[in-house]
C-alpha cells in the first residue's frame, strides 16, 4: 500500500545553517522509505530527485553527496567572484528577456471577437459581423421598418424566430440576407457582396432542404421563402418573386390552407403584407385570399366616440360602388380607434388590427380591378397606398410599379368640387406623394398648386387630411415633409413664371 507523509528533517536543517526548514515528502512502499521530493519553505517550488534507501532507511553512499549538494545550493558562495558576477549577469539578462517577451505577447494578442464563443450554424462571410449585430439589435429599431408598431401591439402576431439563426442554417443566412439588403436599401446603394453572399447561401441550403419531401412541415422553411419573396418583390425581380410565391402557395396548401393561417395569425400577417406588395408591384389578384370571405362591414355604423376631436368625413355620397364605401368606412373606423388609443398612450390590440386590416386589404385588392368609376378606383388605390405606409422603410419608397402607373393615370383635378370632395382629392394627392410617387415630380407639384389655390398652412392641411384617413403618429412627419417640398417647388415655379 502506498502512503505519503510530509515531515521535517531537523538534522538537514541544522546542516544548512538556516532557519527555513526543508520539507520532504516521504513514501512508504512495503516498509521501505523512498525520498520523493523536497521544497524550501520560503520559495515552496518543488524540485524532484528520486533517491533509494536501504533496508534500514539509510541512503546509499553514492546518493549522500547528491543530498548534501542540494542542501548546500546557494551557500558557500563568494560575493563578487567571477562566477557569481557571471551568474548575476545571466539572471538579469534572462529576466529582461522574459519581461520583453511577456510585453510583446500582450501587445500581439488581440482581444477576441464578441462572437468568438458564439456557435453559429453557418459561415458569416465578408463583413457580416456588423450585419449580425444589426440583426440582433433589430428589436430596438424595428419601429423604423414597421411604423405601425408604434401604435399597434403586434407582438402577439410575431413568431418566436429570434433563436432560429443560431441552429437553423438556412434561416441564419436568410436573416443576414434581409438585414444586409435592408442596409443597402437604406444607404441607397446597389446590393453589396455581403448581400449576394447570403443570398447564394440561402438558396443553396433551401434547395438542399426541399429535397426532403417533408420539409414543408418546418416553420423556419416557410419564413425563409416569405423573406425571399418579399425581397424579390421589393427589388422588382418578377421571375424570382413568381417562383417563390408559387412554392409558398404550395406549402401553405399542404399545411391546410386558410384554416392553417387562421390558427397562425403571425404567419397570416406576414402573408398579407406579401400579398399587398405582390399585387401593387405586379398587378393581379391576392394569392392568399379567403374564398369564403364576408363582405359585411367589420364595424357598426354607429360612431365609435362622440367626443372625437377630428370628425371623420362622411364620404357616402362620393362612392358609386357600395362595397367600396363599406370597406372605406371600416378603414376609417379602424384608424379612428388607433388614433384614440395612441392619444391615451396605449397601443391598439394587435389581433383585432390583424383581422380588420386583413379583411379591408383583401376586399380592396379584389375591388381594384372591378370598379367602373375612376373616382372609386382612385380612392381604392389611395387606400392601398395608405396601407403600404404602415410598414414603409424610412426615407425610401418601394417602387410598386403597378400602383405608381395607375395613380399617375387616375389623379386629375376635379372642377367645381364640393368642400368634401376637395378634401378627398387633397388626401389622394398626399397619399400618393408619401407612399409611391416622388413628391418633387413636376405633375404632382402642378396638382398641388391647383389644390392649394394660393397657399394653405400645414395645420389646415393636416386637419383636412385627418378628416379622411390619417394615422397621426405615422403620417404627420411624412405629410409635413411632403407639404414643404411641394410648396417650395410651387413657389419656385411661380417666381420663374414672374421672371419670364
Short mmCIF file of C-alpha atoms in Angstrom, two decimals:
data_model
loop_
_atom_site.label_atom_id
_atom_site.label_comp_id
_atom_site.label_asym_id
_atom_site.label_seq_id
_atom_site.Cartn_x
_atom_site.Cartn_y
_atom_site.Cartn_z
CA UNK A 1 0.00 0.00 0.00
CA UNK A 2 1.22 3.48 -0.93
CA UNK A 3 1.15 6.29 1.68
CA UNK A 4 2.59 9.82 1.71
CA UNK A 5 3.94 11.61 4.80
CA UNK A 6 5.14 15.24 4.89
CA UNK A 7 7.84 15.73 7.53
CA UNK A 8 10.80 17.95 8.51
CA UNK A 9 14.32 16.63 8.89
CA UNK A 10 15.90 18.84 11.53
CA UNK A 11 19.35 17.35 11.05
CA UNK A 12 19.49 18.61 7.47
CA UNK A 13 18.09 21.98 8.59
CA UNK A 14 20.95 22.25 11.05
CA UNK A 15 23.48 21.23 8.43
CA UNK A 16 22.26 24.03 6.16
CA UNK A 17 22.59 26.60 8.91
CA UNK A 18 19.26 28.26 8.06
CA UNK A 19 16.05 28.90 9.89
CA UNK A 20 13.99 27.90 6.87
CA UNK A 21 13.12 24.24 7.22
CA UNK A 22 13.33 21.83 4.33
CA UNK A 23 10.16 19.89 3.68
CA UNK A 24 10.41 16.33 2.48
CA UNK A 25 7.72 14.11 1.07
CA UNK A 26 8.25 10.50 2.06
CA UNK A 27 6.54 7.48 0.62
CA UNK A 28 6.17 4.12 2.34
CA UNK A 29 6.17 1.16 -0.02
CA UNK A 30 6.36 -2.29 1.52
CA UNK A 31 8.02 -0.81 4.65
CA UNK A 32 10.84 0.72 2.58
CA UNK A 33 11.15 4.53 2.66
CA UNK A 34 11.75 6.42 -0.55
CA UNK A 35 12.66 10.14 -0.68
CA UNK A 36 10.38 11.55 -3.39
CA UNK A 37 10.74 15.34 -3.27
CA UNK A 38 11.66 18.32 -1.15
CA UNK A 39 10.96 22.03 -1.22
CA UNK A 40 12.19 25.10 0.54
CA UNK A 41 9.51 26.62 2.80
CA UNK A 42 10.35 30.11 1.50
CA UNK A 43 10.01 29.59 -2.24
CA UNK A 44 7.91 26.39 -1.98
CA UNK A 45 8.97 25.43 -5.51
CA UNK A 46 9.06 21.67 -5.95
CA UNK A 47 12.35 20.09 -7.14
CA UNK A 48 12.39 16.34 -7.58
CA UNK A 49 15.27 13.92 -7.17
CA UNK A 50 14.48 10.26 -6.55
CA UNK A 51 16.75 8.59 -4.02
CA UNK A 52 16.53 4.99 -2.83
CA UNK A 53 17.28 3.89 0.70
CA UNK A 54 18.42 0.64 2.13
CA UNK A 55 16.65 -1.82 4.37
CA UNK A 56 17.42 0.31 7.44
CA UNK A 57 16.29 3.63 5.93
CA UNK A 58 19.78 4.91 5.12
CA UNK A 59 20.59 6.34 1.66
CA UNK A 60 23.24 4.63 -0.36
CA UNK A 61 26.74 6.19 -0.24
CA UNK A 62 26.57 7.42 -3.84
CA UNK A 63 23.39 9.41 -3.04
CA UNK A 64 24.69 11.18 0.08
CA UNK A 65 26.74 13.62 -1.99
CA UNK A 66 23.64 14.47 -4.07
CA UNK A 67 21.63 15.15 -0.92
CA UNK A 68 24.36 17.37 0.54
CA UNK A 69 24.76 19.18 -2.80
CA UNK A 70 21.09 20.00 -2.89
CA UNK A 71 21.07 21.18 0.70
CA UNK A 72 24.04 23.48 0.12
CA UNK A 73 22.74 25.11 -3.08
CA UNK A 74 23.25 28.87 -2.81
CA UNK A 75 25.66 28.50 0.15
CA UNK A 76 29.44 28.85 0.31
CA UNK A 77 29.32 31.46 -2.47
CA UNK A 78 31.71 34.39 -2.56
CA UNK A 79 30.05 37.65 -3.48
CA UNK A 80 31.90 39.50 -6.21
CA UNK A 81 33.65 36.42 -7.57
CA UNK A 82 33.84 35.95 -11.31
CA UNK A 83 31.39 33.04 -11.21
CA UNK A 84 28.91 34.94 -9.03
CA UNK A 85 29.05 38.01 -11.25
CA UNK A 86 28.59 35.86 -14.35
CA UNK A 87 25.53 34.18 -12.83
CA UNK A 88 24.08 37.56 -11.85
CA UNK A 89 24.52 38.89 -15.40
CA UNK A 90 22.85 35.81 -16.87
CA UNK A 91 19.96 36.08 -14.41
CA UNK A 92 19.46 39.80 -15.16
CA UNK A 93 19.58 39.21 -18.91
CA UNK A 94 17.10 36.36 -18.65
CA UNK A 95 14.74 38.50 -16.57
CA UNK A 96 14.85 41.32 -19.15
CA UNK A 97 14.19 38.87 -22.00
CA UNK A 98 11.25 37.37 -20.12
CA UNK A 99 9.76 40.83 -19.50
CA UNK A 100 10.17 41.79 -23.16
CA UNK A 101 8.61 38.53 -24.33
CA UNK A 102 5.69 38.98 -21.94
CA UNK A 103 5.10 42.58 -23.06
CA UNK A 104 5.31 41.59 -26.73
CA UNK A 105 2.89 38.71 -26.25
CA UNK A 106 0.40 41.06 -24.57
CA UNK A 107 0.75 43.50 -27.46
CA UNK A 108 0.23 40.91 -30.17
CA UNK A 109 -2.73 39.18 -28.56
CA UNK A 110 -5.78 40.95 -29.93
CA UNK A 111 -8.99 40.79 -27.94
CA UNK A 112 -11.25 38.05 -29.27
CA UNK A 113 -14.39 38.99 -31.16
CA UNK A 114 -17.63 39.22 -29.21
CA UNK A 115 -18.82 36.39 -31.43
CA UNK A 116 -15.79 34.17 -30.75
CA UNK A 117 -17.68 31.98 -28.28
CA UNK A 118 -20.97 32.01 -30.18
CA UNK A 119 -21.69 28.81 -32.05
CA UNK A 120 -23.20 29.74 -35.44
CA UNK A 121 -24.67 27.21 -37.87
CA UNK A 122 -23.17 28.82 -40.98
CA UNK A 123 -20.31 30.89 -42.32
CA UNK A 124 -20.57 34.62 -41.61
CA UNK A 125 -18.80 35.67 -44.78
CA UNK A 126 -17.27 39.02 -45.68
CA UNK A 127 -18.12 41.95 -43.37
CA UNK A 128 -21.02 40.02 -41.83
CA UNK A 129 -20.14 40.66 -38.17
CA UNK A 130 -21.74 44.09 -38.35
CA UNK A 131 -24.77 42.68 -40.17
CA UNK A 132 -25.25 40.04 -37.46
CA UNK A 133 -25.12 42.72 -34.75
CA UNK A 134 -27.75 44.71 -36.64
CA UNK A 135 -29.96 41.63 -36.80
CA UNK A 136 -29.55 41.03 -33.07
CA UNK A 137 -30.43 44.66 -32.27
CA UNK A 138 -33.30 44.77 -34.75
CA UNK A 139 -35.80 44.60 -31.89
CA UNK A 140 -34.68 48.04 -30.77
CA UNK A 141 -35.06 49.65 -34.21
CA UNK A 142 -37.89 47.61 -35.72
CA UNK A 143 -40.31 50.56 -35.42
CA UNK A 144 -38.30 52.25 -38.16
CA UNK A 145 -39.13 49.46 -40.59
CA UNK A 146 -42.62 48.73 -39.22
CA UNK A 147 -44.03 52.14 -38.21
CA UNK A 148 -47.38 50.60 -37.28
CA UNK A 149 -45.71 49.03 -34.22
CA UNK A 150 -45.56 52.49 -32.64
CA UNK A 151 -49.33 52.47 -32.17
CA UNK A 152 -50.39 48.81 -32.55
CA UNK A 153 -49.28 45.94 -30.34
CA UNK A 154 -48.25 43.42 -32.98
CA UNK A 155 -46.10 41.33 -30.61
CA UNK A 156 -48.73 38.54 -30.43
CA UNK A 157 -48.52 38.33 -34.23
CA UNK A 158 -44.78 37.76 -34.29
CA UNK A 159 -43.36 34.24 -34.50
CA UNK A 160 -40.67 33.37 -31.97
CA UNK A 161 -37.88 33.08 -34.51
CA UNK A 162 -35.18 35.07 -32.72
CA UNK A 163 -33.24 31.89 -31.85
CA UNK A 164 -33.65 30.22 -35.26
CA UNK A 165 -30.48 31.71 -36.80
CA UNK A 166 -28.39 30.05 -34.10
CA UNK A 167 -29.33 26.50 -35.01
CA UNK A 168 -31.04 26.61 -38.42
CA UNK A 169 -28.53 27.21 -41.23
CA UNK A 170 -31.00 28.26 -43.94
CA UNK A 171 -32.75 30.78 -41.70
CA UNK A 172 -29.36 32.02 -40.45
CA UNK A 173 -28.37 33.12 -43.96
CA UNK A 174 -31.89 34.37 -44.75
CA UNK A 175 -31.86 36.60 -41.65
CA UNK A 176 -28.48 38.07 -42.58
CA UNK A 177 -29.65 38.45 -46.18
CA UNK A 178 -32.65 40.52 -45.07
CA UNK A 179 -30.58 42.68 -42.72
CA UNK A 180 -27.84 43.27 -45.28
CA UNK A 181 -30.27 44.05 -48.11
CA UNK A 182 -32.24 46.45 -45.90
CA UNK A 183 -28.98 48.16 -45.01
CA UNK A 184 -28.14 48.52 -48.72
CA UNK A 185 -31.61 49.87 -49.38
CA UNK A 186 -31.39 52.46 -46.61
CA UNK A 187 -27.98 53.60 -47.89
CA UNK A 188 -29.41 53.86 -51.45
CA UNK A 189 -26.70 51.67 -52.93
CA UNK A 190 -26.69 48.51 -55.10
CA UNK A 191 -26.79 45.15 -53.38
CA UNK A 192 -23.44 44.54 -51.69
CA UNK A 193 -21.17 41.50 -51.91
CA UNK A 194 -22.30 40.54 -48.41
CA UNK A 195 -25.94 40.55 -49.53
CA UNK A 196 -25.16 38.41 -52.58
CA UNK A 197 -23.10 36.00 -50.46
CA UNK A 198 -26.00 35.35 -48.08
CA UNK A 199 -28.48 35.17 -50.97
CA UNK A 200 -26.42 32.41 -52.59
CA UNK A 201 -26.04 30.53 -49.32
CA UNK A 202 -29.75 30.87 -48.54
CA UNK A 203 -30.74 29.45 -51.93
CA UNK A 204 -28.17 26.65 -51.64
CA UNK A 205 -29.38 25.43 -48.23
CA UNK A 206 -33.03 25.97 -49.19
CA UNK A 207 -32.65 23.65 -52.21
CA UNK A 208 -30.99 21.04 -50.01
CA UNK A 209 -33.90 21.20 -47.57
CA UNK A 210 -36.51 20.98 -50.30
CA UNK A 211 -35.05 17.64 -51.38
CA UNK A 212 -36.74 16.23 -48.26
CA UNK A 213 -40.40 15.57 -49.06
CA UNK A 214 -41.45 16.52 -45.51
CA UNK A 215 -39.56 19.81 -45.44
CA UNK A 216 -42.83 21.76 -45.75
CA UNK A 217 -43.58 20.92 -42.10
CA UNK A 218 -40.64 23.00 -40.84
CA UNK A 219 -41.64 26.50 -39.72
CA UNK A 220 -38.27 28.15 -40.49
CA UNK A 221 -38.55 26.98 -44.10
CA UNK A 222 -41.85 28.82 -44.59
CA UNK A 223 -40.43 32.08 -43.28
CA UNK A 224 -37.31 31.74 -45.42
CA UNK A 225 -39.49 31.59 -48.54
CA UNK A 226 -41.55 34.56 -47.29
CA UNK A 227 -38.30 36.53 -46.89
CA UNK A 228 -37.10 35.61 -50.39
CA UNK A 229 -40.45 36.53 -51.94
CA UNK A 230 -40.59 39.90 -50.17
CA UNK A 231 -37.00 40.62 -51.22
CA UNK A 232 -37.72 39.80 -54.86
CA UNK A 233 -40.92 41.87 -54.86
CA UNK A 234 -39.20 44.85 -53.21
CA UNK A 235 -36.36 44.87 -55.73
CA UNK A 236 -38.65 44.23 -58.70
CA UNK A 237 -37.41 40.74 -59.66
CA UNK A 238 -40.61 39.39 -61.21
CA UNK A 239 -39.29 35.94 -62.17
CA UNK A 240 -37.81 35.20 -58.73
CA UNK A 241 -40.87 36.58 -56.92
CA UNK A 242 -43.18 34.39 -59.02
CA UNK A 243 -41.11 31.27 -58.35
CA UNK A 244 -41.02 31.84 -54.60
CA UNK A 245 -44.70 32.77 -54.45
CA UNK A 246 -45.73 29.58 -56.26
CA UNK A 247 -43.65 27.49 -53.86
CA UNK A 248 -45.12 29.29 -50.87
CA UNK A 249 -48.67 28.72 -52.10
CA UNK A 250 -47.98 25.01 -52.44
CA UNK A 251 -46.52 24.78 -48.92
CA UNK A 252 -49.46 26.65 -47.34
CA UNK A 253 -51.87 24.36 -49.21
CA UNK A 254 -50.06 21.28 -47.87
CA UNK A 255 -50.28 22.69 -44.36
CA UNK A 256 -54.03 23.19 -44.51
CA UNK A 257 -54.65 26.40 -46.46
CA UNK A 258 -56.73 29.18 -44.91
CA UNK A 259 -57.64 27.05 -41.89
CA UNK A 260 -53.95 26.76 -41.07
CA UNK A 261 -53.46 30.54 -41.46
CA UNK A 262 -56.37 31.28 -39.12
CA UNK A 263 -54.61 29.22 -36.47
CA UNK A 264 -51.32 31.07 -37.10
CA UNK A 265 -52.13 34.81 -37.19
CA UNK A 266 -48.44 35.74 -37.15
CA UNK A 267 -47.79 33.97 -40.44
CA UNK A 268 -51.10 35.28 -41.81
CA UNK A 269 -49.95 38.83 -41.02
CA UNK A 270 -46.71 38.27 -42.95
CA UNK A 271 -48.52 36.77 -45.92
CA UNK A 272 -50.96 39.69 -46.02
CA UNK A 273 -48.03 42.07 -46.35
CA UNK A 274 -46.58 39.85 -49.03
CA UNK A 275 -49.90 39.78 -50.90
CA UNK A 276 -50.10 43.58 -50.79
CA UNK A 277 -46.57 44.01 -52.13
CA UNK A 278 -47.20 41.41 -54.82
CA UNK A 279 -50.45 42.89 -56.12
CA UNK A 280 -49.27 46.52 -56.05
CA UNK A 281 -45.98 45.66 -57.67
CA UNK A 282 -47.04 43.18 -60.34
CA UNK A 283 -50.82 43.54 -60.51
CA UNK A 284 -53.38 40.77 -60.31
CA UNK A 285 -55.45 39.24 -57.54
CA UNK A 286 -54.36 38.38 -53.98
CA UNK A 287 -52.88 34.91 -53.71
CA UNK A 288 -53.84 34.16 -50.09
CA UNK A 289 -57.41 35.49 -50.10
CA UNK A 290 -60.12 33.59 -48.24
CA UNK A 291 -62.61 32.39 -50.84
CA UNK A 292 -65.36 32.42 -48.19
CA UNK A 293 -64.59 35.96 -47.09
CA UNK A 294 -67.50 38.07 -45.87
CA UNK A 295 -68.27 41.44 -47.48
CA UNK A 296 -70.22 42.61 -44.44
CA UNK A 297 -68.87 45.67 -42.56
CA UNK A 298 -66.45 44.92 -39.72
CA UNK A 299 -67.77 47.79 -37.57
CA UNK A 300 -71.15 49.17 -36.67
CA UNK A 301 -72.12 52.39 -38.43
CA UNK A 302 -72.57 54.00 -35.02
CA UNK A 303 -69.80 56.48 -34.17
CA UNK A 304 -67.02 54.98 -32.07
CA UNK A 305 -66.70 58.05 -29.86
CA UNK A 306 -68.95 61.05 -29.55
CA UNK A 307 -66.19 63.33 -28.23
CA UNK A 308 -63.74 62.77 -31.10
CA UNK A 309 -61.81 66.00 -31.80
CA UNK A 310 -61.50 65.38 -35.54
CA UNK A 311 -64.74 64.33 -37.21
CA UNK A 312 -64.22 61.68 -39.86
CA UNK A 313 -65.50 62.85 -43.21
CA UNK A 314 -68.79 61.34 -44.31
CA UNK A 315 -67.99 60.34 -47.87
CA UNK A 316 -71.03 58.18 -48.61
CA UNK A 317 -72.17 60.33 -51.50
CA UNK A 318 -68.87 60.11 -53.41
CA UNK A 319 -68.86 56.33 -53.93
CA UNK A 320 -70.56 54.57 -56.80
CA UNK A 321 -69.78 51.02 -55.60
CA UNK A 322 -71.41 50.31 -52.23
CA UNK A 323 -68.84 47.59 -51.43
CA UNK A 324 -66.01 50.10 -51.66
CA UNK A 325 -67.92 52.52 -49.44
CA UNK A 326 -68.27 49.89 -46.71
CA UNK A 327 -64.60 48.90 -46.93
CA UNK A 328 -63.53 52.53 -46.71
CA UNK A 329 -65.73 53.12 -43.67
CA UNK A 330 -64.20 50.07 -41.96
CA UNK A 331 -60.76 51.57 -42.62
CA UNK A 332 -61.89 54.91 -41.18
CA UNK A 333 -63.21 53.28 -38.01
CA UNK A 334 -60.02 51.25 -37.55
CA UNK A 335 -57.86 54.36 -37.94
CA UNK A 336 -60.05 56.29 -35.51
CA UNK A 337 -59.58 53.58 -32.87
CA UNK A 338 -55.81 53.53 -33.41
CA UNK A 339 -55.60 57.32 -33.01
CA UNK A 340 -57.75 57.21 -29.87
CA UNK A 341 -55.51 54.60 -28.26
CA UNK A 342 -52.35 56.49 -29.21
CA UNK A 343 -53.71 59.74 -27.74
CA UNK A 344 -54.09 57.84 -24.43
CA UNK A 345 -50.53 56.41 -24.64
CA UNK A 346 -51.81 52.89 -25.26
CA UNK A 347 -51.44 50.58 -28.23
CA UNK A 348 -54.32 49.14 -30.21
CA UNK A 349 -54.94 45.40 -29.90
CA UNK A 350 -52.83 43.50 -32.44
CA UNK A 351 -55.18 40.63 -33.28
CA UNK A 352 -58.14 42.98 -33.81
CA UNK A 353 -55.93 45.05 -36.07
CA UNK A 354 -54.85 41.93 -38.00
CA UNK A 355 -58.39 40.67 -38.52
CA UNK A 356 -59.67 44.07 -39.65
CA UNK A 357 -56.76 45.06 -41.86
CA UNK A 358 -56.72 41.62 -43.49
CA UNK A 359 -60.40 41.93 -44.41
CA UNK A 360 -60.03 45.54 -45.61
CA UNK A 361 -56.94 44.75 -47.67
CA UNK A 362 -58.37 41.64 -49.32
CA UNK A 363 -61.59 43.40 -50.32
CA UNK A 364 -59.66 46.38 -51.73
CA UNK A 365 -57.29 44.17 -53.73
CA UNK A 366 -60.24 42.32 -55.26
CA UNK A 367 -62.17 45.53 -55.99
CA UNK A 368 -59.31 47.49 -57.58
CA UNK A 369 -59.80 45.76 -60.94
CA UNK A 370 -63.62 45.71 -60.80
CA UNK A 371 -64.59 49.37 -60.27
CA UNK A 372 -66.37 51.25 -63.04
CA UNK A 373 -65.92 54.76 -61.59
CA UNK A 374 -62.50 56.42 -61.96
CA UNK A 375 -63.05 58.24 -58.64
CA UNK A 376 -63.83 54.93 -56.92
CA UNK A 377 -60.70 53.40 -58.41
CA UNK A 378 -58.60 56.38 -57.34
CA UNK A 379 -59.89 56.18 -53.75
CA UNK A 380 -59.36 52.40 -53.70
CA UNK A 381 -55.74 52.71 -54.88
CA UNK A 382 -55.01 55.60 -52.50
CA UNK A 383 -56.30 53.49 -49.59
CA UNK A 384 -53.98 50.66 -50.63
CA UNK A 385 -51.13 53.19 -50.81
CA UNK A 386 -52.14 54.28 -47.30
CA UNK A 387 -51.68 50.69 -46.11
CA UNK A 388 -48.15 50.44 -47.54
CA UNK A 389 -47.05 53.34 -45.31
CA UNK A 390 -47.65 51.23 -42.20
CA UNK A 391 -44.53 49.15 -42.98
CA UNK A 392 -42.57 51.55 -45.17
CA UNK A 393 -38.77 51.76 -44.81
CA UNK A 394 -37.92 55.34 -43.74
CA UNK A 395 -36.63 57.68 -46.46
CA UNK A 396 -37.15 55.01 -49.11
CA UNK A 397 -40.19 54.21 -51.23
CA UNK A 398 -40.75 50.75 -52.61
CA UNK A 399 -41.34 51.02 -56.37
CA UNK A 400 -44.78 49.42 -56.60
CA UNK A 401 -44.85 49.69 -60.36
CA UNK A 402 -48.50 48.85 -60.99
CA UNK A 403 -49.71 51.23 -58.27
CA UNK A 404 -47.47 54.09 -59.46
CA UNK A 405 -48.63 53.76 -63.04
CA UNK A 406 -52.32 53.69 -62.16
CA UNK A 407 -52.18 56.58 -59.66
CA UNK A 408 -50.42 58.81 -62.20
CA UNK A 409 -53.07 57.99 -64.76
CA UNK A 410 -56.08 58.47 -62.47
CA UNK A 411 -55.17 61.53 -60.44
CA UNK A 412 -56.59 64.67 -62.03
CA UNK A 413 -58.22 67.79 -60.56
CA UNK A 414 -62.00 67.71 -60.27
CA UNK A 415 -63.54 71.04 -61.41
CA UNK A 416 -66.14 72.71 -59.18
CA UNK A 417 -65.69 70.08 -56.48
CA UNK A 418 -67.53 70.39 -53.19
CA UNK A 419 -65.60 71.02 -49.97
CA UNK A 420 -65.76 67.33 -49.01
CA UNK A 421 -64.60 66.21 -52.43
CA UNK A 422 -61.74 68.73 -52.29
CA UNK A 423 -60.59 67.19 -49.01
CA UNK A 424 -60.75 63.74 -50.60
CA UNK A 425 -58.76 64.99 -53.58
CA UNK A 426 -56.17 66.56 -51.26
CA UNK A 427 -55.88 63.28 -49.35
CA UNK A 428 -55.30 61.24 -52.54
CA UNK A 429 -52.60 63.71 -53.58
CA UNK A 430 -50.75 63.46 -50.26
CA UNK A 431 -51.04 59.68 -50.00
CA UNK A 432 -49.58 59.41 -53.49
CA UNK A 433 -46.70 61.72 -52.52
CA UNK A 434 -45.75 59.96 -49.27
CA UNK A 435 -46.12 56.37 -50.47
CA UNK A 436 -45.04 55.58 -54.01
CA UNK A 437 -44.65 58.80 -56.02
CA UNK A 438 -41.76 61.25 -55.81
CA UNK A 439 -43.00 64.38 -54.08
CA UNK A 440 -41.00 66.59 -56.44
CA UNK A 441 -42.44 65.19 -59.67
CA UNK A 442 -43.49 68.06 -61.95
CA UNK A 443 -47.06 66.89 -62.47
CA UNK A 444 -47.54 66.25 -58.73
CA UNK A 445 -46.31 69.75 -57.89
CA UNK A 446 -48.65 71.18 -60.52
CA UNK A 447 -51.60 69.33 -58.96
CA UNK A 448 -50.62 70.65 -55.54
CA UNK A 449 -50.50 74.19 -56.89
CA UNK A 450 -54.07 73.81 -58.16
CA UNK A 451 -55.39 72.17 -54.98
CA UNK A 452 -53.61 74.64 -52.66
CA UNK A 453 -55.12 77.54 -54.63
CA UNK A 454 -53.00 80.38 -53.33
CA UNK A 455 -51.45 78.57 -50.38
CA UNK A 456 -52.55 76.78 -47.22
CA UNK A 457 -50.85 76.47 -43.84
CA UNK A 458 -49.72 72.98 -42.84
CA UNK A 459 -52.02 72.89 -39.78
CA UNK A 460 -55.02 73.49 -42.02
CA UNK A 461 -53.85 70.84 -44.50
CA UNK A 462 -53.33 68.36 -41.64
CA UNK A 463 -56.87 68.88 -40.29
CA UNK A 464 -58.31 68.20 -43.72
CA UNK A 465 -56.22 65.04 -44.12
CA UNK A 466 -57.28 63.83 -40.67
CA UNK A 467 -60.90 64.16 -41.73
CA UNK A 468 -60.41 61.43 -44.34
CA UNK A 469 -57.90 58.71 -43.33
CA UNK A 470 -54.78 59.60 -41.34
CA UNK A 471 -52.77 57.87 -38.57
CA UNK A 472 -51.21 60.79 -36.72
CA UNK A 473 -48.10 59.07 -35.34
CA UNK A 474 -47.19 57.63 -38.77
CA UNK A 475 -48.34 60.20 -41.32
CA UNK A 476 -47.74 63.57 -39.64
CA UNK A 477 -43.98 63.53 -40.26
CA UNK A 478 -44.30 62.16 -43.80
CA UNK A 479 -47.08 64.60 -44.69
CA UNK A 480 -45.25 67.61 -43.28
CA UNK A 481 -42.11 66.80 -45.29
CA UNK A 482 -44.13 66.37 -48.50
CA UNK A 483 -46.03 69.62 -47.83
CA UNK A 484 -42.91 71.77 -47.54
CA UNK A 485 -41.20 70.14 -50.53
CA UNK A 486 -44.19 70.63 -52.81
CA UNK A 487 -44.86 74.15 -51.50
CA UNK A 488 -41.27 75.23 -52.11
CA UNK A 489 -41.41 73.82 -55.64
CA UNK A 490 -44.65 75.71 -56.34
CA UNK A 491 -43.10 78.96 -55.08
CA UNK A 492 -40.02 78.45 -57.26
CA UNK A 493 -42.28 77.78 -60.23
CA UNK A 494 -44.30 80.97 -59.57
CA UNK A 495 -41.12 83.06 -59.29
CA UNK A 496 -39.86 81.58 -62.54
CA UNK A 497 -43.10 82.47 -64.32
CA UNK A 498 -42.92 86.06 -62.98
CA UNK A 499 -39.33 86.49 -64.21
CA UNK A 500 -40.28 85.34 -67.68
#
